[in-house]
Amino acid sequence: MRVAVGLALAAAVLAAPPVEPGPPGAPATDPRPGAAFAAPEVARLQHTAAGVQRELADLAGRIHSAERDLRTANDAAAKARAARAAADRVVAAQQAEVDAYSATVYETLAQPTGLRALVSADDPAEFLDGTDLLGRLRADQDGRLAGAVRRQSAATAAEDAAEATAAAAARRKADLDRRDGDARNRAAAISSELRGIVADTDAAVVAQQHAQQQRNRTTAGNWRAYLDRLAAAGIMPPAAARLRDTARFPAGLTPLSEPGVAERVLPSGGRLLVLPAETIAAVTRAVDALGKPYAPKDTGPAAYSCDGLVRAAYGAAVPAGIADQYAVLAPVTRPHPGDLVFLGPERYGVQGVGIVLDDRTMLAADARVAGVVVTDLPADALGFARPALAHVRARAVPKATDDGLPWRCGGVSLPSGLWGGYPNGFIPRTALCPIGVGGHVLRCDAAAAFGALNQAYATRFGAPLCVTDSYRTFDAQVRLYARKPALAAVPGTSNHGWGLALDLCGGAQSFGSPQYAWLRANAPSAGWVNPEWAWPGRGREEPWHWEFGT
């Protein structure tokens, strides 16, 4: 079945997913070098997408800045209007007070002129007191009027400032509208710009996957043919312990240059390699896992990391991690099927492990192609080890000397959610796992963790979790950004594009609901969190948005 990438996956995404702005701040674009991607075409696509992301990130920053300026201008205008209104009220009150006071004085003194004071005075002292009182009354009245005028002037200035602020706010709003329009036009153009590149990449990836699937099938067939040859020759593979001591070798078998493997000389004169029973069982389990998705820490059965695949194949015979596997498994110089190969190059240290199939190929959970595949043995392998032999005293493990990005299982490993050999939003559907709700898919470890969480949730609430969005293609991110450029995440930076985010409904989309409270208390134990930037009071409240492993 044809596996689509990027734009062709849009059918798996809701037509109008909710806005996911992501944490505040400038979004980081994919920093991986071309060698970390599944194919040269994919690396070129990421290079183009990164340029678009930088452009949109700059535009988004300018829009957010314009929004802040607009809010500041509106706040200033509101304060200025309030100040003007307060000044108007004070002026009116003072004017009324002056008017009332003047009216009272005039009514009481009946035009208190100097002549009236002279006529009505009984003596010179009383005349002087009367004229002094008149002077004070006039001065007080003049002061009140002057104060009223000053307050009126202040009110007028406040009103002018308010009008200026309002005009500035209007200009900023118009500029924001223009920027918003530019963003919408640019975001709408992105899909057209990338459509041809995505189509070419899509075709290249599909061809690569078909070729890989054929190689996997051929290898699986060759392995079954080997097992059939053993059975036809009447060979019962011995236990590993019996092939370790060449002095007590099983009859009819000849030891090779290094212990742990043997051969049988056939009546025809040909020679047939004989592996320990444990090794045959391990390789068979690994072959059965061909085509399964890659996940950074998984040990199956839905998905595997490179060391997780080795652990799943060999069980307790090997340690759990790459470094421990290298440290204690017995090294060999002439590898045979079932031996382990440790991957470099040297400057990256021991960053991956595979299972040898022959002198040219190995089987590994490869981060770049995001699956369990048959691939070539690397020329710069850091060593080989034989799980069929007894463990050795722990030896030094080659460490990375490169100061660049850390590598794991053949791909760059970062804690930001970035994984696999594909750009954000361009992950093949074969690298993802269904979550059991509609057509939603996630990275396989996230899907498994969601399944456990969903089961507990259903036990508590009597119904499974309601999901509105999961993995989101780059094209869907572009369309969302076109609708909400000032709010949505820059395309290629959303955790939805890594298959590591969900948007929930059914009550979980509200902070005050019992469903949300239960999830906040229980989801982290399954690796799922409502990120802090989405909490109440953080500016971008999104109770429905949950992320895995962040």
XYZ file of C-alpha atoms in Angstrom:
550
model
C 0.000 0.000 0.000
C 1.355 3.414 -0.944
C 2.563 5.349 2.069
C 2.074 9.082 1.741
C 4.178 11.773 3.318
C 3.536 15.427 4.102
C 0.677 16.939 2.153
C -0.809 13.574 1.245
C -1.328 12.866 4.948
C -3.668 15.821 5.329
C -6.699 13.539 5.178
C -5.679 12.171 8.564
C -5.941 15.614 10.128
C -9.133 17.449 11.007
C -10.005 20.252 8.603
C -10.035 22.895 11.328
C -7.860 21.845 14.281
C -7.663 24.135 17.298
C -4.894 26.694 17.455
C -1.744 25.502 19.181
C 0.624 28.429 19.702
C 3.266 26.476 21.541
C 5.343 28.031 24.306
C 6.018 31.757 23.997
C 9.281 32.775 22.396
C 10.928 32.367 19.018
C 10.459 28.798 17.785
C 13.603 26.817 17.027
C 13.850 25.232 13.601
C 15.232 21.761 12.943
C 19.019 21.882 13.559
C 19.927 18.476 12.120
C 22.522 18.052 9.362
C 21.618 16.392 6.088
C 23.180 13.084 7.156
C 20.513 12.692 9.848
C 17.680 12.473 7.314
C 16.281 9.391 5.637
C 17.187 10.478 2.093
C 18.850 13.403 0.273
C 15.450 14.523 -1.014
C 14.168 14.721 2.557
C 17.198 16.742 3.626
C 16.591 19.211 0.783
C 12.946 19.481 1.792
C 13.965 20.284 5.352
C 16.368 22.958 4.106
C 13.547 24.636 2.199
C 11.108 24.258 5.084
C 13.656 25.744 7.489
C 13.910 28.866 5.330
C 10.134 29.228 5.350
C 10.062 28.692 9.120
C 12.627 31.441 9.707
C 10.643 33.850 7.550
C 7.378 33.037 9.288
C 8.971 33.148 12.735
C 10.217 36.676 12.010
C 6.796 37.666 10.729
C 5.066 36.107 13.740
C 7.398 38.029 16.046
C 6.545 41.310 14.347
C 2.833 40.563 14.587
C 3.090 39.771 18.288
C 5.064 42.979 18.812
C 2.423 44.983 16.950
C -0.263 43.403 19.109
C 1.598 44.405 22.261
C 1.974 47.950 20.957
C -1.728 48.063 20.169
C -2.661 46.900 23.649
C -0.315 49.482 25.171
C -1.787 52.243 23.003
C -5.341 51.267 23.890
C -4.478 51.185 27.587
C -2.869 54.613 27.329
C -5.887 55.989 25.491
C -8.267 54.601 28.093
C -6.224 56.126 30.923
C -6.065 59.466 29.145
C -9.813 59.489 28.602
C -10.361 58.629 32.248
C -8.005 61.436 33.310
C -9.786 63.908 31.062
C -13.184 62.867 32.409
C -11.920 63.213 35.981
C -10.519 66.665 35.182
C -13.825 67.682 33.631
C -15.645 66.601 36.772
C -13.237 68.503 38.997
C -13.553 71.666 36.875
C -17.336 71.431 36.923
C -17.371 70.897 40.675
C -14.998 73.794 41.343
C -16.929 76.089 39.031
C -20.150 75.209 40.787
C -18.502 75.838 44.154
C -17.198 79.248 43.044
C -20.562 80.187 41.611
C -22.400 79.150 44.749
C -19.911 80.929 46.981
C -20.089 84.137 44.963
C -23.872 84.057 44.979
C -23.933 83.604 48.742
C -21.532 86.470 49.310
C -23.457 88.828 47.105
C -26.763 87.874 48.619
C -25.438 88.373 52.128
C -23.505 91.619 51.603
C -25.768 93.081 48.885
C -23.041 94.461 46.605
C -20.340 94.993 49.255
C -18.626 98.066 47.776
C -16.186 100.395 49.561
C -18.816 103.200 49.655
C -21.305 100.921 51.407
C -18.632 99.960 53.916
C -17.867 103.646 54.571
C -21.525 104.624 55.070
C -22.328 101.672 57.278
C -19.181 101.856 59.414
C -19.518 103.299 62.978
C -15.891 104.358 63.119
C -12.688 104.356 60.984
C -11.466 101.034 62.419
C -14.672 99.307 61.374
C -14.331 100.830 57.876
C -10.800 99.482 57.522
C -11.881 96.022 58.713
C -14.724 96.022 56.168
C -12.545 96.971 53.229
C -9.948 94.311 54.248
C -12.650 91.648 54.315
C -13.819 92.703 50.866
C -10.253 92.384 49.575
C -9.875 88.905 50.986
C -13.196 87.807 49.518
C -12.237 89.102 46.092
C -8.789 87.479 46.273
C -10.311 84.152 47.311
C -12.828 84.368 44.487
C -10.088 85.235 42.011
C -7.977 82.314 43.261
C -10.829 79.882 42.878
C -11.493 81.121 39.369
C -7.803 80.938 38.462
C -7.627 77.392 39.816
C -10.669 76.496 37.758
C -8.988 77.891 34.657
C -5.796 75.927 35.340
C -7.766 72.756 35.842
C -9.669 73.483 32.659
C -6.350 73.870 30.808
C -5.101 70.602 32.270
C -8.321 68.919 31.226
C -7.898 70.247 27.694
C -4.298 69.001 27.583
C -5.415 65.587 28.836
C -8.070 65.495 26.169
C -5.523 66.391 23.491
C -3.202 63.656 24.769
C -6.057 61.184 24.709
C -6.878 62.083 21.126
C -3.212 61.755 20.107
C -2.959 58.367 21.812
C -6.164 57.191 20.172
C -4.857 58.274 16.774
C -1.594 56.401 17.377
C -3.561 53.337 18.413
C -5.605 53.549 15.249
C -2.447 53.747 13.134
C -0.960 50.762 14.913
C -4.167 48.810 14.478
C -4.111 49.556 10.755
C -0.475 48.413 10.603
C -1.380 45.226 12.462
C -4.189 44.565 10.016
C -1.753 44.998 7.143
C 0.771 42.657 8.754
C -1.958 40.147 9.452
C -2.973 40.266 5.801
C 0.636 39.836 4.725
C 0.967 36.824 7.003
C -2.158 35.224 5.651
C -1.041 35.761 2.067
C 2.450 34.428 2.778
C 1.172 31.404 4.674
C -1.262 30.627 1.881
C 1.594 30.798 -0.640
C 3.793 28.376 1.323
C 1.709 25.356 0.450
C 1.986 26.154 -3.254
C 5.732 26.805 -2.988
C 6.391 23.516 -1.239
C 3.830 21.388 -3.032
C 6.147 20.404 -5.875
C 9.057 19.742 -3.514
C 6.843 17.720 -1.205
C 5.471 15.708 -4.136
C 9.006 14.888 -5.316
C 10.070 13.972 -1.793
C 6.923 11.940 -1.334
C 7.665 9.925 -4.463
C 11.302 9.413 -3.443
C 10.341 8.263 0.049
C 7.683 5.913 -1.276
C 10.191 4.412 -3.718
C 12.721 4.093 -0.909
C 10.167 2.389 1.310
C 9.163 -0.034 -1.435
C 12.810 -0.906 -2.021
C 13.336 -1.319 1.718
C 10.284 -3.540 2.051
C 11.553 -5.718 -0.779
C 14.966 -5.961 0.833
C 13.342 -6.878 4.144
C 11.250 -9.595 2.467
C 14.268 -10.977 0.647
C 16.298 -11.113 3.847
C 13.477 -12.787 5.753
C 13.209 -15.342 2.957
C 16.958 -15.999 3.047
C 16.839 -16.554 6.797
C 13.985 -19.045 6.496
C 15.920 -20.813 3.735
C 18.916 -21.120 6.091
C 16.710 -22.658 8.770
C 15.319 -25.070 6.181
C 18.869 -26.122 5.215
C 19.663 -26.871 8.853
C 16.545 -28.993 9.150
C 17.232 -30.789 5.856
C 20.742 -31.655 7.075
C 19.312 -33.044 10.307
C 21.161 -30.462 12.384
C 19.711 -29.584 15.758
C 21.359 -26.294 16.779
C 23.223 -26.800 20.066
C 22.986 -24.571 23.124
C 25.435 -21.672 23.210
C 27.311 -23.137 26.174
C 28.238 -26.209 24.139
C 29.934 -24.102 21.450
C 32.086 -22.111 23.861
C 34.546 -24.892 24.764
C 36.281 -26.250 21.638
C 37.645 -29.199 23.645
C 34.088 -30.505 24.226
C 32.462 -29.615 20.942
C 29.341 -31.480 19.796
C 30.113 -34.408 17.531
C 30.053 -33.671 13.835
C 30.674 -29.959 14.246
C 33.907 -28.108 13.581
C 34.839 -24.980 15.561
C 35.691 -21.827 13.677
C 38.465 -19.386 14.482
C 36.504 -17.826 17.355
C 34.276 -19.735 19.817
C 30.508 -19.573 19.836
C 29.885 -20.729 16.239
C 30.621 -23.899 14.260
C 30.179 -25.550 10.874
C 29.146 -28.916 9.543
C 30.812 -30.528 6.561
C 27.998 -31.937 4.421
C 28.164 -35.221 2.487
C 28.272 -33.172 -0.693
C 31.481 -31.574 0.530
C 29.825 -28.220 1.213
C 29.982 -26.480 4.551
C 27.007 -25.231 6.577
C 27.284 -22.618 9.319
C 25.846 -23.756 12.650
C 24.788 -21.124 15.150
C 23.741 -21.637 18.783
C 20.038 -22.262 19.367
C 19.791 -19.018 21.358
C 21.298 -17.027 18.499
C 18.938 -18.574 15.947
C 15.956 -17.784 18.163
C 17.162 -14.181 18.635
C 17.722 -13.559 14.915
C 14.348 -15.076 14.126
C 12.655 -12.696 16.563
C 14.520 -9.758 15.031
C 13.567 -10.813 11.490
C 9.940 -11.050 12.576
C 10.175 -7.391 13.718
C 11.195 -6.133 10.249
C 8.970 -3.253 9.164
C 7.986 -2.285 12.717
C 8.327 1.439 13.567
C 11.240 3.014 15.386
C 10.720 4.701 18.753
C 13.618 6.149 20.775
C 13.226 4.018 23.925
C 10.922 1.147 22.998
C 11.600 -2.583 23.302
C 8.552 -3.762 21.321
C 6.367 -5.292 20.299
C 4.782 -2.265 18.577
C 8.033 -0.327 18.049
C 11.741 -0.554 18.830
C 14.864 1.452 19.469
C 18.101 -0.077 18.216
C 19.205 -1.341 21.641
C 15.597 -2.147 22.485
C 15.440 -4.464 19.458
C 18.608 -6.266 20.567
C 17.218 -6.611 24.071
C 13.898 -7.905 22.749
C 15.697 -10.436 20.528
C 18.184 -11.764 23.098
C 16.317 -11.127 26.328
C 18.331 -11.210 29.559
C 21.409 -12.486 27.705
C 22.295 -8.889 26.879
C 22.122 -5.688 28.958
C 19.482 -3.081 28.198
C 21.492 -0.127 26.869
C 23.957 0.357 24.013
C 26.879 1.317 26.221
C 26.352 -1.626 28.585
C 26.006 -4.001 25.647
C 29.329 -2.799 24.282
C 31.012 -2.926 27.709
C 30.285 -6.527 28.766
C 29.565 -8.577 25.641
C 32.539 -10.599 24.359
C 34.227 -8.835 21.425
C 34.969 -10.701 18.205
C 36.907 -9.760 15.095
C 35.195 -12.015 12.520
C 31.454 -11.466 12.920
C 28.825 -14.049 12.043
C 25.026 -13.877 11.887
C 23.556 -12.939 15.247
C 26.619 -11.028 16.428
C 26.170 -7.392 17.367
C 27.737 -4.497 15.483
C 28.302 -1.217 17.292
C 27.818 1.929 15.257
C 29.858 5.124 15.216
C 31.538 6.904 13.627
C 34.195 7.309 16.292
C 33.567 11.024 16.855
C 29.972 10.216 17.893
C 30.993 7.402 20.241
C 28.937 4.210 20.443
C 25.577 5.608 19.376
C 23.843 2.595 17.793
C 23.764 -1.180 17.576
C 22.579 -3.707 15.012
C 22.430 -7.462 14.493
C 24.816 -8.890 11.882
C 23.183 -10.941 9.111
C 26.186 -11.626 6.885
C 29.437 -9.971 5.888
C 27.587 -7.133 4.149
C 24.312 -6.507 5.955
C 22.776 -6.034 9.370
C 19.310 -5.710 10.874
C 18.627 -2.619 13.009
C 15.994 -0.250 14.306
C 17.169 2.787 12.348
C 16.216 6.259 13.544
C 16.753 7.820 10.121
C 14.206 5.689 8.280
C 12.111 5.373 11.459
C 11.787 1.592 11.279
C 13.309 -1.855 11.758
C 15.167 -2.536 8.510
C 17.887 -4.467 6.761
C 20.759 -2.150 5.922
C 24.443 -2.224 5.002
C 27.118 -2.862 7.585
C 28.942 0.427 8.171
C 32.576 0.735 7.153
C 33.336 2.658 10.357
C 31.842 0.185 12.856
C 33.346 0.536 16.345
C 33.408 -3.190 16.977
C 31.527 -6.499 17.077
C 30.403 -8.659 20.002
C 28.945 -12.160 20.393
C 26.023 -12.538 22.825
C 26.451 -16.349 22.715
C 29.697 -16.047 24.699
C 30.064 -15.371 28.395
C 30.202 -11.750 29.470
C 33.626 -10.195 29.939
C 35.013 -7.749 32.453
C 33.559 -4.353 31.574
C 35.695 -2.548 28.999
C 35.864 1.145 28.189
C 33.103 2.427 25.951
C 34.069 4.896 23.199
C 32.667 8.320 24.034
C 31.655 11.105 21.707
C 34.359 13.663 20.980
C 32.176 15.740 18.680
C 30.703 18.831 20.354
C 27.781 18.922 17.953
C 24.373 17.323 18.182
C 24.096 13.956 19.991
C 23.345 10.882 17.874
C 21.437 7.714 18.759
C 20.515 4.673 16.651
C 21.726 6.361 13.479
C 19.892 9.646 13.965
C 20.183 12.890 15.893
C 18.681 12.656 19.366
C 17.345 15.820 21.007
C 15.031 16.343 24.024
C 12.880 18.868 22.121
C 10.615 16.210 20.611
C 12.602 16.004 17.356
C 13.074 12.399 16.222
C 13.422 10.183 13.147
C 14.938 11.100 9.812
C 12.094 13.296 8.600
C 11.132 16.946 9.106
C 8.319 17.977 11.423
C 5.004 17.211 9.743
C 6.526 14.913 7.068
C 6.746 11.663 9.041
C 5.581 8.596 7.059
C 2.457 6.957 8.382
C 4.356 3.653 8.656
C 6.496 5.262 11.369
C 3.426 6.100 13.484
C 0.957 3.982 15.432
C -2.839 4.246 15.769
C -4.164 5.267 19.176
C -7.479 3.462 18.836
C -9.541 6.640 18.497
C -10.754 7.429 14.981
C -7.876 7.686 12.533
C -5.543 9.414 14.981
C -1.883 8.370 15.085
C 1.149 9.230 17.226
C 4.740 8.134 17.636
C 4.457 4.545 18.813
C 5.661 5.016 22.389
C 3.300 7.973 22.774
C 0.463 5.871 21.352
C 1.168 3.048 23.807
C 1.273 5.466 26.748
C -1.979 7.039 25.579
C -3.585 3.589 25.448
C -2.753 2.952 29.108
C -3.948 6.425 30.101
C -7.139 6.047 28.072
C -7.962 2.758 29.755
C -7.596 4.302 33.222
C -9.636 7.325 32.141
C -12.448 5.100 30.831
C -12.500 3.230 34.132
C -12.919 6.523 35.990
C -15.419 8.278 33.705
C -17.173 5.410 31.950
C -16.093 6.558 28.476
C -12.755 6.827 26.617
C -10.912 10.064 26.044
C -12.288 12.308 23.320
C -9.603 13.373 20.809
C -9.884 16.136 18.218
C -6.315 16.235 16.897
C -3.106 14.204 17.018
C -0.328 14.018 14.398
C -0.553 17.126 12.219
C 1.067 17.289 8.795
C 3.106 20.263 7.657
C 0.375 21.145 5.197
C -2.226 21.184 7.978
C 0.074 23.411 10.045
C 0.390 25.788 7.090
C -3.385 25.958 6.697
C -3.817 26.616 10.415
C -1.178 29.349 10.323
C -2.960 30.908 7.349
C -6.127 31.175 9.453
C -4.470 32.400 12.665
C -0.978 33.747 11.874
C -0.798 35.814 15.065
C -1.691 32.828 17.266
C -0.756 29.531 15.615
C 2.635 27.860 15.865
C 5.011 28.508 12.980
C 4.641 25.567 10.553
C 7.212 22.871 11.253
C 7.597 23.695 14.961
C 4.421 22.188 16.466
C 4.710 19.093 18.654
C 1.708 17.811 16.710
C 4.099 17.565 13.746
C 6.272 15.117 15.710
C 3.303 12.912 16.618
C 3.800 13.852 20.266
C 0.749 16.009 21.020
C -2.994 15.567 21.404
C -5.948 17.936 21.624
C -8.716 16.577 23.838
C -12.443 17.201 24.218
C -15.326 15.643 26.150
C -14.818 17.845 29.213
C -11.020 17.718 29.208
C -10.980 20.972 27.229
C -12.057 23.006 30.303
C -9.801 23.875 33.245
C -12.565 23.567 35.844
C -13.850 20.171 34.761
C -13.426 16.898 36.691
C -11.887 15.392 33.544
C -9.150 18.021 33.387
C -8.457 17.723 37.115
C -8.110 13.942 36.786
C -5.752 14.272 33.839
C -3.571 16.826 35.629
C -3.237 14.387 38.523
C -2.787 11.143 36.572
C -1.543 11.806 33.024
C 2.080 12.661 34.016
C 2.587 9.107 35.298
C 1.911 7.968 31.713
C 4.269 10.585 30.253
C 1.557 13.064 29.209
C 1.412 16.666 30.444
C -0.554 19.815 29.845
C 2.529 22.071 29.389
C 2.988 24.974 31.775
C 2.643 27.584 29.031
C -0.938 26.335 28.531
C -1.950 26.695 32.216
C -4.322 29.392 33.506
C -2.745 32.812 33.878
C 0.152 32.048 31.516
C -1.326 34.104 28.688
C -2.225 31.232 26.344
C -4.572 28.948 28.206
C -5.082 25.604 26.404
C -6.489 22.943 28.726
C -7.145 20.667 25.738
C -3.484 20.505 24.595
C -1.371 17.627 25.985
C 2.190 16.623 25.067
C 4.138 13.405 25.520
C 7.597 13.148 27.022
C 8.257 16.942 27.307
